[in-house]
């Protein structure tokens, strides 16, 4: 069987005619790139609009009884400009009129938002000379609004097996009622992953405006090292802590099928990007850590009670208290007589006092302390569990920079070490950890 590459292009990759030309060059340079998933046009410059945002605004105007003529004109002009600049023999006016009429007549929010990808898909298929296959013919949701993966994969194999190529709009599918239903924001990544898995692709390329992952946030670390290869597990850990390049849910369809993902830069197509795999090539990187990521604005509730470990149901009662207050937690490091809850400030809002009162009343702790304005920083690396002294290296670096570590937690998989520090030490902590593993000469 010949190799097949599925290529998904993000909004920045298809924001204007110049970007369309780059995309065509990329696709035509490799005959394996047979199936293409486009997003809606993104921003062309800093104060520009994303087409999806304009569509959401149109829907909001209709709900409020406000005219959306001006907003829709901006959107229409954007697509017509792309078509004219590419010198395409394609009249999109009929499609635009149908969409406008449907929005005026109360079309759903999902339908309205999905039209950005739909229109971009039509244009790209004409420009490439590829078949156009609507996502509603391939991707379906069940009665509970969840993806019907079995039926979806059946349709993908049935519809695409006889097509040499196809452009399939990302972001949406068809509900069991026969209505348009979208994935969450960034869902074109999921569409690409589903198509890749459904046709058993050799590779899933995710083209965007960055050359893959970096070991740390470039706003904190000057010119951080590029990550050539990362495992799915490492990706999930870093994504959870804020290092997002692609939609997290898009990992699962291709991970199950053991299809690698290559994050590539449309503006630098010759760059290798970052390859996401199940099993890493150990020769590629000898550095103990893969990356560092973190988030600010947490509150830590620290509880201490003698003989806590012998008090049946202590942690269950603690979690029941925060659950009854509608609060979820990020982390829960524990010792024999201590346990801490790490909770995002956005979750707590005005609920902290009530939670503390309930903890005092129901659990009778010896000590109950609150540490506000905390940050979590995760150091992630599959190789950490095979190298001695990684933890010591991290904490020596933090001691040298006079960073007060308030919390330490290491996952059972031993591929991440999380430290809790004060918000004011966030950047200093990331710099200290990065610099202790990456020499200035690298």
Tab-separated table of C-alpha atoms in Angstrom:
chain	number	residue	atom	x	y	z
A	1	UNK	CA	0.000	0.000	0.000
A	2	UNK	CA	1.326	3.443	-0.941
A	3	UNK	CA	2.129	5.944	1.766
A	4	UNK	CA	-0.483	8.595	2.546
A	5	UNK	CA	0.080	11.901	4.333
A	6	UNK	CA	-2.807	13.935	5.730
A	7	UNK	CA	-2.014	17.662	5.928
A	8	UNK	CA	-3.998	20.026	8.131
A	9	UNK	CA	-3.429	23.763	7.677
A	10	UNK	CA	-4.334	26.224	10.419
A	11	UNK	CA	-5.916	29.646	10.077
A	12	UNK	CA	-2.605	31.503	9.861
A	13	UNK	CA	-1.565	29.190	7.004
A	14	UNK	CA	-4.643	30.167	4.964
A	15	UNK	CA	-5.179	33.769	6.022
A	16	UNK	CA	-4.713	35.335	2.556
A	17	UNK	CA	-3.778	34.555	-1.051
A	18	UNK	CA	-0.032	34.613	-0.346
A	19	UNK	CA	-0.484	31.916	2.265
A	20	UNK	CA	-2.675	29.894	-0.115
A	21	UNK	CA	0.202	29.933	-2.612
A	22	UNK	CA	2.611	28.624	0.030
A	23	UNK	CA	0.156	25.873	0.916
A	24	UNK	CA	-0.189	24.799	-2.705
A	25	UNK	CA	3.591	24.626	-3.107
A	26	UNK	CA	3.813	22.455	0.017
A	27	UNK	CA	1.081	20.054	-1.100
A	28	UNK	CA	2.342	19.698	-4.654
A	29	UNK	CA	5.914	19.088	-3.481
A	30	UNK	CA	4.972	15.671	-2.073
A	31	UNK	CA	2.487	13.375	-3.907
A	32	UNK	CA	1.821	11.555	-0.638
A	33	UNK	CA	-0.116	14.621	0.578
A	34	UNK	CA	-3.469	13.468	-0.750
A	35	UNK	CA	-5.922	14.650	1.902
A	36	UNK	CA	-5.985	18.248	3.108
A	37	UNK	CA	-7.905	19.716	6.053
A	38	UNK	CA	-8.221	23.532	6.088
A	39	UNK	CA	-9.174	25.840	8.936
A	40	UNK	CA	-10.981	29.145	8.409
A	41	UNK	CA	-8.784	32.156	7.555
A	42	UNK	CA	-6.966	33.516	10.590
A	43	UNK	CA	-5.474	36.921	11.299
A	44	UNK	CA	-3.275	38.527	8.639
A	45	UNK	CA	-1.873	41.079	11.063
A	46	UNK	CA	-2.139	41.930	14.736
A	47	UNK	CA	-5.418	43.887	14.723
A	48	UNK	CA	-7.081	41.807	12.020
A	49	UNK	CA	-10.130	39.578	12.549
A	50	UNK	CA	-10.316	35.804	12.432
A	51	UNK	CA	-13.133	34.744	10.106
A	52	UNK	CA	-14.574	32.426	12.778
A	53	UNK	CA	-14.804	35.375	15.178
A	54	UNK	CA	-16.673	37.369	12.522
A	55	UNK	CA	-19.123	34.504	12.065
A	56	UNK	CA	-19.731	34.248	15.807
A	57	UNK	CA	-20.341	38.008	15.801
A	58	UNK	CA	-22.899	37.635	12.984
A	59	UNK	CA	-24.777	35.034	15.012
A	60	UNK	CA	-24.660	37.196	18.131
A	61	UNK	CA	-26.060	40.189	16.194
A	62	UNK	CA	-29.013	38.125	14.966
A	63	UNK	CA	-29.754	36.921	18.496
A	64	UNK	CA	-29.787	40.534	19.688
A	65	UNK	CA	-31.852	41.753	16.743
A	66	UNK	CA	-28.969	43.833	15.366
A	67	UNK	CA	-28.070	44.037	11.675
A	68	UNK	CA	-24.992	42.011	10.754
A	69	UNK	CA	-24.671	43.438	7.222
A	70	UNK	CA	-21.425	45.290	7.905
A	71	UNK	CA	-19.800	42.321	9.638
A	72	UNK	CA	-20.803	39.903	6.893
A	73	UNK	CA	-19.465	42.287	4.245
A	74	UNK	CA	-16.023	42.226	5.885
A	75	UNK	CA	-16.167	38.441	5.774
A	76	UNK	CA	-17.393	38.307	2.155
A	77	UNK	CA	-14.753	40.783	0.991
A	78	UNK	CA	-12.087	38.634	2.633
A	79	UNK	CA	-13.019	35.526	0.642
A	80	UNK	CA	-13.526	37.412	-2.623
A	81	UNK	CA	-10.116	39.035	-2.224
A	82	UNK	CA	-8.476	35.603	-1.870
A	83	UNK	CA	-10.291	34.302	-4.969
A	84	UNK	CA	-9.442	37.380	-7.048
A	85	UNK	CA	-5.784	37.405	-5.996
A	86	UNK	CA	-5.456	33.722	-6.921
A	87	UNK	CA	-7.184	34.433	-10.266
A	88	UNK	CA	-9.600	31.558	-9.693
A	89	UNK	CA	-12.566	31.001	-11.982
A	90	UNK	CA	-14.905	30.506	-9.046
A	91	UNK	CA	-18.032	32.462	-8.127
A	92	UNK	CA	-18.575	32.188	-4.390
A	93	UNK	CA	-21.483	34.653	-4.289
A	94	UNK	CA	-24.158	31.924	-4.297
A	95	UNK	CA	-22.578	30.192	-1.299
A	96	UNK	CA	-22.198	33.482	0.568
A	97	UNK	CA	-25.838	34.409	-0.084
A	98	UNK	CA	-27.073	31.032	1.129
A	99	UNK	CA	-25.037	31.318	4.317
A	100	UNK	CA	-26.165	34.886	4.926
A	101	UNK	CA	-29.827	33.922	4.439
A	102	UNK	CA	-29.498	30.970	6.784
A	103	UNK	CA	-27.908	33.120	9.492
A	104	UNK	CA	-30.674	35.715	9.056
A	105	UNK	CA	-33.275	32.983	9.471
A	106	UNK	CA	-31.852	31.836	12.809
A	107	UNK	CA	-29.285	29.200	11.838
A	108	UNK	CA	-27.563	27.586	14.819
A	109	UNK	CA	-24.342	28.883	16.316
A	110	UNK	CA	-22.549	25.706	15.236
A	111	UNK	CA	-23.719	26.033	11.629
A	112	UNK	CA	-22.698	29.695	11.522
A	113	UNK	CA	-19.219	29.098	12.954
A	114	UNK	CA	-18.547	26.128	10.656
A	115	UNK	CA	-18.998	28.144	7.459
A	116	UNK	CA	-15.508	29.607	7.707
A	117	UNK	CA	-13.923	26.190	7.178
A	118	UNK	CA	-16.565	25.229	4.609
A	119	UNK	CA	-15.880	28.257	2.376
A	120	UNK	CA	-12.108	27.933	2.744
A	121	UNK	CA	-12.418	24.271	1.794
A	122	UNK	CA	-14.315	25.139	-1.382
A	123	UNK	CA	-11.711	27.706	-2.407
A	124	UNK	CA	-8.726	25.480	-1.601
A	125	UNK	CA	-10.186	22.498	-3.490
A	126	UNK	CA	-10.650	24.690	-6.598
A	127	UNK	CA	-7.138	26.094	-6.275
A	128	UNK	CA	-5.523	22.668	-5.878
A	129	UNK	CA	-7.750	20.852	-8.347
A	130	UNK	CA	-8.673	18.402	-5.586
A	131	UNK	CA	-12.040	16.803	-4.821
A	132	UNK	CA	-14.154	18.576	-2.207
A	133	UNK	CA	-15.718	16.320	0.432
A	134	UNK	CA	-17.885	17.984	3.060
A	135	UNK	CA	-17.087	16.959	6.626
A	136	UNK	CA	-20.791	16.200	7.173
A	137	UNK	CA	-20.361	13.201	4.846
A	138	UNK	CA	-17.620	11.760	7.041
A	139	UNK	CA	-17.874	12.846	10.674
A	140	UNK	CA	-20.975	12.095	12.752
A	141	UNK	CA	-22.061	12.579	16.361
A	142	UNK	CA	-24.383	10.401	18.442
A	143	UNK	CA	-27.489	11.319	20.462
A	144	UNK	CA	-25.366	12.464	23.396
A	145	UNK	CA	-23.455	14.875	21.189
A	146	UNK	CA	-20.303	12.794	21.266
A	147	UNK	CA	-18.306	11.645	18.287
A	148	UNK	CA	-19.557	8.344	16.866
A	149	UNK	CA	-16.085	7.062	16.082
A	150	UNK	CA	-17.184	3.682	14.688
A	151	UNK	CA	-19.600	5.204	12.175
A	152	UNK	CA	-17.150	8.032	11.408
A	153	UNK	CA	-14.325	5.633	10.527
A	154	UNK	CA	-16.709	3.554	8.401
A	155	UNK	CA	-17.741	6.656	6.432
A	156	UNK	CA	-14.142	7.865	6.017
A	157	UNK	CA	-13.051	4.526	4.553
A	158	UNK	CA	-16.154	4.280	2.368
A	159	UNK	CA	-16.058	7.837	0.981
A	160	UNK	CA	-12.315	8.378	0.600
A	161	UNK	CA	-11.053	4.973	-0.512
A	162	UNK	CA	-11.955	5.651	-4.153
A	163	UNK	CA	-10.663	9.248	-4.210
A	164	UNK	CA	-7.081	10.044	-5.160
A	165	UNK	CA	-7.278	13.284	-3.197
A	166	UNK	CA	-9.690	15.449	-1.231
A	167	UNK	CA	-10.043	18.697	0.665
A	168	UNK	CA	-12.151	18.182	3.799
A	169	UNK	CA	-13.116	21.216	5.926
A	170	UNK	CA	-12.094	20.954	9.562
A	171	UNK	CA	-13.930	21.777	12.796
A	172	UNK	CA	-17.374	20.227	12.236
A	173	UNK	CA	-19.490	17.196	11.405
A	174	UNK	CA	-23.133	16.103	11.458
A	175	UNK	CA	-25.323	15.517	14.519
A	176	UNK	CA	-27.723	12.551	14.733
A	177	UNK	CA	-30.521	15.023	13.897
A	178	UNK	CA	-28.814	15.897	10.624
A	179	UNK	CA	-27.627	19.316	11.833
A	180	UNK	CA	-24.149	20.850	11.752
A	181	UNK	CA	-22.212	20.274	14.979
A	182	UNK	CA	-18.768	21.699	15.702
A	183	UNK	CA	-15.931	20.436	17.819
A	184	UNK	CA	-14.555	22.789	20.453
A	185	UNK	CA	-12.381	25.692	19.311
A	186	UNK	CA	-9.327	24.446	17.422
A	187	UNK	CA	-11.261	21.361	16.340
A	188	UNK	CA	-9.775	21.260	12.835
A	189	UNK	CA	-6.891	19.437	14.517
A	190	UNK	CA	-9.357	16.720	15.520
A	191	UNK	CA	-10.746	16.469	11.983
A	192	UNK	CA	-7.245	15.939	10.624
A	193	UNK	CA	-6.513	13.273	13.234
A	194	UNK	CA	-9.754	11.422	12.483
A	195	UNK	CA	-9.093	11.412	8.741
A	196	UNK	CA	-5.523	10.208	9.377
A	197	UNK	CA	-6.701	7.356	11.554
A	198	UNK	CA	-9.635	6.474	9.285
A	199	UNK	CA	-7.465	6.009	6.197
A	200	UNK	CA	-4.491	4.606	8.145
A	201	UNK	CA	-2.180	7.417	7.057
A	202	UNK	CA	1.583	7.116	7.265
A	203	UNK	CA	1.895	10.583	8.777
A	204	UNK	CA	-0.351	13.403	10.018
A	205	UNK	CA	1.134	16.834	9.297
A	206	UNK	CA	-0.168	19.772	11.268
A	207	UNK	CA	0.911	22.987	9.517
A	208	UNK	CA	0.846	26.197	11.520
A	209	UNK	CA	2.917	29.373	12.018
A	210	UNK	CA	5.542	27.887	14.357
A	211	UNK	CA	8.237	25.286	13.704
A	212	UNK	CA	7.010	22.824	16.294
A	213	UNK	CA	7.613	22.870	20.036
A	214	UNK	CA	10.272	24.749	21.978
A	215	UNK	CA	11.745	23.602	25.277
A	216	UNK	CA	10.396	26.689	27.026
A	217	UNK	CA	8.329	29.818	26.445
A	218	UNK	CA	10.363	32.175	24.188
A	219	UNK	CA	8.831	35.128	26.052
A	220	UNK	CA	10.778	33.934	29.108
A	221	UNK	CA	13.802	32.141	27.620
A	222	UNK	CA	15.712	33.843	24.831
A	223	UNK	CA	15.928	31.504	21.818
A	224	UNK	CA	15.010	28.258	23.635
A	225	UNK	CA	16.092	24.987	22.040
A	226	UNK	CA	13.810	23.371	19.508
A	227	UNK	CA	12.267	19.970	20.344
A	228	UNK	CA	12.864	17.634	17.399
A	229	UNK	CA	10.907	14.720	18.802
A	230	UNK	CA	8.445	14.292	21.666
A	231	UNK	CA	6.283	11.419	22.871
A	232	UNK	CA	2.512	11.648	23.176
A	233	UNK	CA	2.800	11.337	26.968
A	234	UNK	CA	5.273	14.209	27.189
A	235	UNK	CA	3.079	16.294	24.902
A	236	UNK	CA	0.055	15.776	27.142
A	237	UNK	CA	2.002	16.803	30.253
A	238	UNK	CA	3.360	19.974	28.612
A	239	UNK	CA	0.037	20.850	26.943
A	240	UNK	CA	-1.766	20.530	30.267
A	241	UNK	CA	0.658	23.054	31.744
A	242	UNK	CA	0.023	25.554	28.980
A	243	UNK	CA	2.447	24.686	26.158
A	244	UNK	CA	-0.226	24.375	23.467
A	245	UNK	CA	0.498	24.161	19.753
A	246	UNK	CA	-2.287	21.818	18.669
A	247	UNK	CA	-5.678	20.796	20.048
A	248	UNK	CA	-5.040	18.325	22.893
A	249	UNK	CA	-7.974	16.055	21.919
A	250	UNK	CA	-6.506	15.589	18.443
A	251	UNK	CA	-3.757	13.412	19.881
A	252	UNK	CA	-5.981	10.455	20.736
A	253	UNK	CA	-7.201	9.248	17.291
A	254	UNK	CA	-3.680	9.152	15.864
A	255	UNK	CA	-2.073	7.897	19.046
A	256	UNK	CA	-4.346	4.858	19.089
A	257	UNK	CA	-3.438	4.149	15.455
A	258	UNK	CA	0.269	4.791	16.196
A	259	UNK	CA	0.441	7.455	13.494
A	260	UNK	CA	3.139	10.090	14.103
A	261	UNK	CA	2.257	13.801	14.006
A	262	UNK	CA	4.643	16.323	12.478
A	263	UNK	CA	4.138	19.933	13.574
A	264	UNK	CA	5.403	22.070	10.682
A	265	UNK	CA	5.700	25.766	9.818
A	266	UNK	CA	3.959	26.877	6.598
A	267	UNK	CA	6.324	29.837	6.381
A	268	UNK	CA	9.430	27.647	6.862
A	269	UNK	CA	8.480	24.388	5.135
A	270	UNK	CA	12.047	23.076	5.031
A	271	UNK	CA	12.327	23.134	8.841
A	272	UNK	CA	11.982	19.635	10.314
A	273	UNK	CA	9.420	20.781	12.888
A	274	UNK	CA	8.551	18.543	15.838
A	275	UNK	CA	7.673	14.882	15.424
A	276	UNK	CA	5.228	13.429	17.974
A	277	UNK	CA	5.595	9.667	18.391
A	278	UNK	CA	4.743	6.766	20.684
A	279	UNK	CA	8.294	5.499	20.994
A	280	UNK	CA	11.129	8.032	20.764
A	281	UNK	CA	14.405	7.676	18.923
A	282	UNK	CA	16.815	7.765	21.857
A	283	UNK	CA	19.684	8.955	19.638
A	284	UNK	CA	17.936	12.231	18.767
A	285	UNK	CA	18.233	13.874	22.167
A	286	UNK	CA	20.492	13.029	25.088
A	287	UNK	CA	19.256	15.868	27.322
A	288	UNK	CA	17.427	14.566	30.392
A	289	UNK	CA	14.450	16.897	30.012
A	290	UNK	CA	12.196	17.488	27.038
A	291	UNK	CA	10.541	20.749	28.040
A	292	UNK	CA	9.420	23.135	30.767
A	293	UNK	CA	5.988	24.732	31.044
A	294	UNK	CA	3.935	26.374	33.737
A	295	UNK	CA	0.903	28.356	34.786
A	296	UNK	CA	0.329	31.121	37.301
A	297	UNK	CA	-2.491	32.095	39.677
A	298	UNK	CA	-3.171	29.134	41.936
A	299	UNK	CA	-4.109	28.894	45.595
A	300	UNK	CA	-2.671	26.102	47.747
A	301	UNK	CA	-4.684	24.865	50.731
A	302	UNK	CA	-2.302	22.983	53.037
A	303	UNK	CA	-3.795	20.650	55.649
A	304	UNK	CA	-1.936	18.894	58.446
A	305	UNK	CA	-3.362	16.385	60.911
A	306	UNK	CA	-1.606	13.844	63.119
A	307	UNK	CA	-2.411	10.235	62.153
A	308	UNK	CA	-4.176	11.428	59.002
A	309	UNK	CA	-3.140	8.256	57.204
A	310	UNK	CA	-5.129	6.146	59.693
A	311	UNK	CA	-8.290	8.235	59.463
A	312	UNK	CA	-10.501	6.325	57.048
A	313	UNK	CA	-11.938	8.441	54.232
A	314	UNK	CA	-10.047	11.662	55.074
A	315	UNK	CA	-9.127	12.555	51.501
A	316	UNK	CA	-12.520	11.428	50.199
A	317	UNK	CA	-14.221	13.838	52.624
A	318	UNK	CA	-11.825	16.617	51.581
A	319	UNK	CA	-12.582	16.118	47.897
A	320	UNK	CA	-16.313	15.945	48.650
A	321	UNK	CA	-16.080	19.389	50.229
A	322	UNK	CA	-14.593	21.026	47.147
A	323	UNK	CA	-16.927	19.059	44.875
A	324	UNK	CA	-19.992	20.281	46.777
A	325	UNK	CA	-18.720	23.831	46.233
A	326	UNK	CA	-18.412	23.251	42.467
A	327	UNK	CA	-14.613	23.479	42.502
A	328	UNK	CA	-12.082	21.227	40.726
A	329	UNK	CA	-8.438	20.890	41.754
A	330	UNK	CA	-5.219	20.796	39.711
A	331	UNK	CA	-2.960	18.825	41.988
A	332	UNK	CA	-3.040	16.993	45.307
A	333	UNK	CA	0.410	16.249	46.772
A	334	UNK	CA	0.276	14.324	50.055
A	335	UNK	CA	2.416	12.954	52.892
A	336	UNK	CA	1.633	10.751	55.900
A	337	UNK	CA	0.107	13.562	57.952
A	338	UNK	CA	-0.258	16.259	55.288
A	339	UNK	CA	-2.218	16.891	52.135
A	340	UNK	CA	-2.420	19.953	49.907
A	341	UNK	CA	-4.940	21.024	47.319
A	342	UNK	CA	-3.768	23.155	44.421
A	343	UNK	CA	-6.714	25.068	42.961
A	344	UNK	CA	-6.816	27.634	40.166
A	345	UNK	CA	-7.869	31.082	41.416
A	346	UNK	CA	-10.453	31.204	38.637
A	347	UNK	CA	-12.124	28.150	40.192
A	348	UNK	CA	-12.206	29.525	43.727
A	349	UNK	CA	-13.548	33.031	43.140
A	350	UNK	CA	-15.578	33.798	46.313
A	351	UNK	CA	-15.775	30.184	47.543
A	352	UNK	CA	-12.530	29.967	49.554
A	353	UNK	CA	-13.921	31.048	52.949
A	354	UNK	CA	-16.796	28.582	52.749
A	355	UNK	CA	-14.428	25.732	51.784
A	356	UNK	CA	-12.090	26.522	54.683
A	357	UNK	CA	-15.017	26.616	57.140
A	358	UNK	CA	-16.208	23.202	55.954
A	359	UNK	CA	-12.699	21.729	56.199
A	360	UNK	CA	-12.375	23.013	59.787
A	361	UNK	CA	-15.829	21.729	60.714
A	362	UNK	CA	-15.714	18.298	59.073
A	363	UNK	CA	-12.031	17.311	59.173
A	364	UNK	CA	-10.775	19.069	62.337
A	365	UNK	CA	-7.200	19.614	61.049
A	366	UNK	CA	-4.302	20.498	63.358
A	367	UNK	CA	-3.183	23.113	60.860
A	368	UNK	CA	-4.908	24.752	57.897
A	369	UNK	CA	-2.858	27.206	55.852
A	370	UNK	CA	-3.568	29.038	52.607
A	371	UNK	CA	-0.885	30.117	50.149
A	372	UNK	CA	-2.342	32.475	47.524
A	373	UNK	CA	-0.785	33.650	44.241
A	374	UNK	CA	1.127	30.479	43.520
A	375	UNK	CA	2.498	29.149	40.224
A	376	UNK	CA	3.083	25.585	39.030
A	377	UNK	CA	6.055	24.709	36.825
A	378	UNK	CA	6.412	21.261	35.274
A	379	UNK	CA	9.733	19.843	34.091
A	380	UNK	CA	8.908	17.031	31.677
A	381	UNK	CA	11.074	14.343	30.110
A	382	UNK	CA	10.742	10.649	29.332
A	383	UNK	CA	14.463	10.234	29.933
A	384	UNK	CA	14.361	11.665	33.465
A	385	UNK	CA	13.545	8.325	35.104
A	386	UNK	CA	16.707	6.778	33.672
A	387	UNK	CA	19.130	9.522	34.693
A	388	UNK	CA	20.324	10.018	38.250
A	389	UNK	CA	20.349	13.384	39.946
A	390	UNK	CA	17.711	15.169	37.862
A	391	UNK	CA	15.689	16.271	40.903
A	392	UNK	CA	18.830	17.328	42.754
A	393	UNK	CA	19.922	19.386	39.780
A	394	UNK	CA	16.584	21.209	39.663
A	395	UNK	CA	16.510	22.035	43.358
A	396	UNK	CA	20.153	23.120	43.485
A	397	UNK	CA	19.433	25.523	40.620
A	398	UNK	CA	16.413	26.936	42.437
A	399	UNK	CA	18.353	27.262	45.691
A	400	UNK	CA	21.083	29.162	43.852
A	401	UNK	CA	18.475	31.626	42.536
A	402	UNK	CA	16.936	31.945	46.025
A	403	UNK	CA	13.579	30.532	44.903
A	404	UNK	CA	11.388	29.297	47.760
A	405	UNK	CA	9.748	26.035	46.675
A	406	UNK	CA	6.399	25.680	48.437
A	407	UNK	CA	5.311	22.399	46.847
A	408	UNK	CA	6.925	19.404	45.122
A	409	UNK	CA	5.149	16.635	43.248
A	410	UNK	CA	6.473	13.895	40.968
A	411	UNK	CA	4.085	11.811	38.891
A	412	UNK	CA	4.141	8.021	39.266
A	413	UNK	CA	5.272	7.754	35.641
A	414	UNK	CA	8.408	9.699	36.629
A	415	UNK	CA	8.324	11.775	33.460
A	416	UNK	CA	7.481	15.048	35.207
A	417	UNK	CA	8.471	16.983	38.303
A	418	UNK	CA	6.155	19.802	39.385
A	419	UNK	CA	7.195	22.580	41.739
A	420	UNK	CA	4.959	25.205	43.291
A	421	UNK	CA	6.444	28.670	43.751
A	422	UNK	CA	5.134	32.174	44.269
A	423	UNK	CA	3.842	33.987	41.179
A	424	UNK	CA	6.654	36.514	41.524
A	425	UNK	CA	9.221	33.713	41.093
A	426	UNK	CA	7.561	32.165	38.009
A	427	UNK	CA	9.927	33.460	35.316
A	428	UNK	CA	12.975	33.097	37.548
A	429	UNK	CA	12.123	29.444	38.208
A	430	UNK	CA	11.732	28.570	34.526
A	431	UNK	CA	15.013	30.297	33.678
A	432	UNK	CA	16.855	28.525	36.493
A	433	UNK	CA	15.624	25.058	35.494
A	434	UNK	CA	16.251	25.631	31.790
A	435	UNK	CA	19.758	26.987	32.303
A	436	UNK	CA	20.820	24.127	34.559
A	437	UNK	CA	20.115	21.591	31.804
A	438	UNK	CA	20.959	23.630	28.706
A	439	UNK	CA	24.441	25.102	28.535
A	440	UNK	CA	24.965	28.489	26.921
A	441	UNK	CA	27.003	26.845	24.158
A	442	UNK	CA	24.151	24.564	22.984
